Amino acid sequence: MDVTTGWYLVLGALLFIIGGVGLLIRRNPLVMLMCVELMLNGVNLTFVAFSRRLGDIAGQTVVFFVLVVAAAEVVVGLGLIVSIMRRRPDVTADDLNLLKG
Amino acid sequence: MIDLAVFAVAALVCLTGALGVILARNPVHSALMLVMTLFGIAVLFVQQEAHFLAAVQVIVYAGAIVVLFLFVIMLLGVDSHKSLSLGSLRSQVIAATVFGVGSLALLGTLIVAVDQPVTGESPGGPLVAGTPDITSLARSLFSDYVYAFELTSVLLVIAVIGAVVLARRSAWEELPAAEPDPSDSTGEES
C-alpha cells in the first residue's frame, strides 16, 4: 500500500481542524496562539504535499514565507500578551475588549 | 512498506500532539505537545524530500517559537494566574462542536466523493532530477519571489520594532527604573 498525496492532505486537514477547534474552545490567549500555529502547520503540510505531487518548488517557497510570517506573528502576539497580562494579571481572551467603542 | 510505516508513526505523533495542545490544562504541557507535533511534521517533510524545510521547521519552530512560548509562560508565572486554567464557556463549546463536526463531515464527504487524489497514483520522484531541494528553493526564492522576499525582510523589521515598542512602553509606565525587558530578546529571536 503506497502513501499517496491524499493521505498528506487528509492529515493536514485534520491538523487544521484540530487547531480551529482549539482556537474556539480555549480561553487562554497563549494556547490560542499555539492553536494558530497548529493550523499553519496543517497548511504547510498541504503545500509541501502539492509541491511534490505537481513537481513545482513554489509550494516549498510559500512554506518558507509562512514560517517567517508565523515567527513575526508570534513575536508581536506574545509582546501584546505580556504587556496586557502585566497590567491585568487575570485577563482572558474575553476581557480584551478595550478597543470596543 | 517503510514509507507506510514512517507515515503512520509520524501521523500518529502529529495527531496526538495536536490533541494534546488543545486538551492539556497546563499551558506548559500544551507547548511541549506542540513540539511533538512539529517534529512529526518535520519527519513528514523529510519523507517528501523537503529536507531544507524539515531542518528549518525544527530550528525555527521547535527551536525558537516554542521556546518563546515557554519563555512567556514562565515569565507570566504558570501558577499565579487563574485564567490560565479556566474552563470553556458554553457558547464556546457549541461553536467548537459546530465547527469541528462540520469540517469533519466536509472532509469525509471529500474523501468519499473525490477518491482520485486519495487513492490516486503515488507521487513522482524528486522535483528536478539531480538537483537538491535547497538549490531549487534558493533559485526560486531569489528569482521569481525576490520581491516577496524583500517584503518579508521589511515585515521582520516591523515585527522587531513593534515588539520593542510594546515592551518599552509597559516598562516605562510601570517600572520607572527600567530593567532590561525580556520582550526585547523576543524581537531579536526572529
GROMACS .gro file of C-alpha atoms in nm, chain A residues 1-11 13-42 44-95, chain B residues 3-4 7 11 14-15 18-19 21-25 27 30-31 34 37-38 41 44-45 47-50 52-53 56-57 60-61 65 68-69 72-73 75-76 80-84 86-89 92-93 95-96 99-100 103-104 107 111 116-125 127 133 136-137 140-141 145 148-149 152 155-156 159 163 166 170-171 173-174 181-183 186-187 190:
model
  186
    1MET     CA    1   0.000   0.000   0.000
    2ASP     CA    2   0.152   0.326  -0.112
    3VAL     CA    3   0.141   0.654   0.073
    4THR     CA    4  -0.026   0.885  -0.176
    5THR     CA    5  -0.058   1.263  -0.174
    6GLY     CA    6  -0.414   1.236  -0.048
    7TRP     CA    7  -0.300   1.095   0.284
    8TYR     CA    8  -0.089   1.401   0.349
    9LEU     CA    9  -0.379   1.624   0.251
   10VAL     CA   10  -0.612   1.446   0.493
   11LEU     CA   11  -0.356   1.471   0.774
   13ALA     CA   12  -0.682   1.897   0.707
   14LEU     CA   13  -0.713   1.710   1.037
   15LEU     CA   14  -0.441   1.926   1.193
   16PHE     CA   15  -0.617   2.237   1.065
   17ILE     CA   16  -0.950   2.123   1.213
   18ILE     CA   17  -0.795   2.036   1.549
   19GLY     CA   18  -0.627   2.377   1.558
   20GLY     CA   19  -0.955   2.551   1.472
   21VAL     CA   20  -1.148   2.364   1.739
   22GLY     CA   21  -0.878   2.451   1.993
   23LEU     CA   22  -0.891   2.816   1.890
   24LEU     CA   23  -1.265   2.820   1.956
   25ILE     CA   24  -1.267   2.616   2.276
   26ARG     CA   25  -0.976   2.760   2.474
   27ARG     CA   26  -0.979   3.094   2.658
   28ASN     CA   27  -0.613   3.128   2.738
   29PRO     CA   28  -0.457   3.363   2.479
   30LEU     CA   29  -0.127   3.173   2.484
   31VAL     CA   30  -0.289   2.840   2.399
   32MET     CA   31  -0.496   3.016   2.132
   33LEU     CA   32  -0.173   3.133   1.966
   34MET     CA   33  -0.042   2.775   1.978
   35CYS     CA   34  -0.359   2.660   1.804
   36VAL     CA   35  -0.295   2.913   1.528
   37GLU     CA   36   0.049   2.754   1.488
   38LEU     CA   37  -0.120   2.415   1.453
   39MET     CA   38  -0.344   2.547   1.177
   40LEU     CA   39  -0.046   2.700   0.995
   41ASN     CA   40   0.138   2.368   1.014
   42GLY     CA   41  -0.154   2.182   0.864
   44ASN     CA   42   0.230   2.386   0.538
   45LEU     CA   43   0.193   2.011   0.509
   46THR     CA   44  -0.063   2.058   0.234
   47PHE     CA   45   0.167   2.295   0.045
   48VAL     CA   46   0.461   2.054   0.060
   49ALA     CA   47   0.244   1.761  -0.048
   50PHE     CA   48   0.119   1.951  -0.353
   51SER     CA   49   0.468   2.078  -0.427
   52ARG     CA   50   0.589   1.720  -0.457
   53ARG     CA   51   0.285   1.596  -0.644
   54LEU     CA   52   0.295   1.872  -0.905
   55GLY     CA   53   0.674   1.886  -0.928
   56ASP     CA   54   0.675   2.260  -0.853
   57ILE     CA   55   0.914   2.411  -0.599
   58ALA     CA   56   0.684   2.715  -0.549
   59GLY     CA   57   0.492   2.523  -0.284
   60GLN     CA   58   0.803   2.491  -0.071
   61THR     CA   59   0.883   2.859  -0.125
   62VAL     CA   60   0.539   2.951   0.011
   63VAL     CA   61   0.602   2.733   0.317
   64PHE     CA   62   0.922   2.928   0.371
   65PHE     CA   63   0.728   3.256   0.373
   66VAL     CA   64   0.465   3.109   0.605
   67LEU     CA   65   0.741   3.022   0.851
   68VAL     CA   66   0.870   3.379   0.852
   69VAL     CA   67   0.524   3.531   0.891
   70ALA     CA   68   0.446   3.287   1.174
   71ALA     CA   69   0.762   3.393   1.354
   72ALA     CA   70   0.669   3.762   1.320
   73GLU     CA   71   0.313   3.692   1.433
   74VAL     CA   72   0.430   3.508   1.745
   75VAL     CA   73   0.672   3.785   1.836
   76VAL     CA   74   0.406   4.057   1.818
   77GLY     CA   75   0.133   3.841   1.973
   78LEU     CA   76   0.344   3.740   2.271
   79GLY     CA   77   0.458   4.100   2.317
   80LEU     CA   78   0.094   4.209   2.335
   81ILE     CA   79   0.005   3.928   2.578
   82VAL     CA   80   0.295   4.011   2.806
   83SER     CA   81   0.214   4.380   2.820
   84ILE     CA   82  -0.158   4.313   2.881
   85MET     CA   83  -0.106   4.045   3.143
   86ARG     CA   84   0.133   4.264   3.336
   87ARG     CA   85  -0.134   4.529   3.376
   88ARG     CA   86  -0.429   4.297   3.440
   89PRO     CA   87  -0.298   3.963   3.561
   90ASP     CA   88  -0.620   3.759   3.540
   91VAL     CA   89  -0.715   3.852   3.187
   92THR     CA   90  -0.873   3.605   2.944
   93ALA     CA   91  -0.941   3.647   2.574
   94ASP     CA   92  -1.298   3.759   2.657
   95ASP     CA   93  -1.179   4.056   2.858
  104ASP     CA   94   0.704   0.463   0.367
  105LEU     CA   95   0.377   0.349   0.512
  108PHE     CA   96   0.389   0.793   0.763
  112ALA     CA   97   0.089   1.098   1.160
  115CYS     CA   98   0.125   1.469   1.491
  116LEU     CA   99  -0.235   1.398   1.583
  119ALA     CA  100  -0.228   1.831   1.829
  120LEU     CA  101  -0.496   1.684   2.055
  122VAL     CA  102  -0.221   2.102   2.268
  123ILE     CA  103  -0.593   2.170   2.287
  124LEU     CA  104  -0.676   1.931   2.573
  125ALA     CA  105  -0.394   1.991   2.820
  126ARG     CA  106  -0.496   2.204   3.116
  128PRO     CA  107  -0.007   2.565   2.908
  131SER     CA  108   0.042   2.241   2.556
  132ALA     CA  109   0.373   2.390   2.445
  135LEU     CA  110   0.324   2.144   2.017
  138THR     CA  111   0.352   1.783   1.651
  139LEU     CA  112   0.622   1.998   1.492
  142ILE     CA  113   0.563   1.731   1.062
  145LEU     CA  114   0.680   1.410   0.702
  146PHE     CA  115   0.874   1.690   0.527
  148GLN     CA  116   0.963   1.187   0.368
  149GLN     CA  117   0.851   1.423   0.094
  150GLU     CA  118   1.209   1.523   0.012
  151ALA     CA  119   1.178   1.874   0.152
  153PHE     CA  120   1.572   2.203   0.394
  154LEU     CA  121   1.221   2.280   0.514
  157VAL     CA  122   1.408   2.494   0.917
  158GLN     CA  123   1.096   2.353   1.080
  161VAL     CA  124   1.263   2.791   1.372
  162TYR     CA  125   0.952   2.629   1.514
  166ILE     CA  126   0.888   2.976   1.855
  169LEU     CA  127   0.936   3.185   2.309
  170PHE     CA  128   0.605   3.038   2.422
  173VAL     CA  129   0.644   3.386   2.815
  174ILE     CA  130   0.456   3.122   3.015
  176LEU     CA  131   0.763   3.490   3.270
  177LEU     CA  132   0.396   3.533   3.349
  181SER     CA  133  -0.015   3.264   3.967
  182HIS     CA  134  -0.289   3.313   3.708
  183LYS     CA  135  -0.637   3.176   3.745
  184SER     CA  136  -0.714   3.248   3.383
  185LEU     CA  137  -0.454   3.003   3.261
  187LEU     CA  138  -1.006   2.833   3.319
  188GLY     CA  139  -1.266   2.607   3.159
  189SER     CA  140  -1.453   2.692   2.843
  190LEU     CA  141  -1.782   2.876   2.813
  193GLN     CA  142  -1.755   2.826   2.301
  194VAL     CA  143  -1.823   2.455   2.329
  196ALA     CA  144  -1.921   2.690   1.840
  197ALA     CA  145  -1.630   2.447   1.854
  200PHE     CA  146  -1.701   2.387   1.353
  201GLY     CA  147  -1.540   2.052   1.428
  204SER     CA  148  -1.535   2.036   0.900
  205LEU     CA  149  -1.500   1.664   0.966
  208LEU     CA  150  -1.355   1.623   0.491
  212ILE     CA  151  -1.266   1.168   0.078
  217GLN     CA  152  -0.880   1.015  -0.709
  218PRO     CA  153  -0.641   1.229  -0.501
  219VAL     CA  154  -0.667   0.990  -0.207
  220THR     CA  155  -0.622   0.661  -0.387
  221GLY     CA  156  -0.460   0.801  -0.700
  222GLU     CA  157  -0.114   0.749  -0.834
  223SER     CA  158   0.179   0.778  -0.598
  224PRO     CA  159   0.384   1.096  -0.621
  225GLY     CA  160   0.671   1.121  -0.863
  226GLY     CA  161   1.040   1.145  -0.791
  228LEU     CA  162   1.132   1.784  -0.818
  234ASP     CA  163   1.576   2.077  -0.296
  237SER     CA  164   1.593   2.483  -0.647
  238LEU     CA  165   1.435   2.650  -0.344
  241SER     CA  166   1.301   3.017  -0.692
  242LEU     CA  167   1.333   3.239  -0.384
  246TYR     CA  168   0.985   3.554  -0.545
  249ALA     CA  169   0.813   3.879  -0.167
  250PHE     CA  170   1.148   3.801  -0.007
  253THR     CA  171   0.939   3.965   0.424
  256LEU     CA  172   0.790   4.259   0.785
  257LEU     CA  173   1.057   4.123   1.018
  260ALA     CA  174   0.787   4.298   1.399
  264ALA     CA  175   0.797   4.411   1.998
  267LEU     CA  176   0.532   4.720   2.316
  271SER     CA  177   0.492   4.891   2.962
  272ALA     CA  178   0.833   4.908   3.125
  274GLU     CA  179   0.474   5.315   3.273
  275GLU     CA  180   0.509   5.059   3.547
  282ASP     CA  181   1.279   4.390   2.926
  283PRO     CA  182   1.256   4.022   2.827
  284SER     CA  183   1.037   4.102   2.529
  287THR     CA  184   1.168   3.827   2.179
  288GLY     CA  185   1.214   4.065   1.890
  291SER     CA  186   1.312   3.613   1.478
   0.00000   0.00000   0.00000
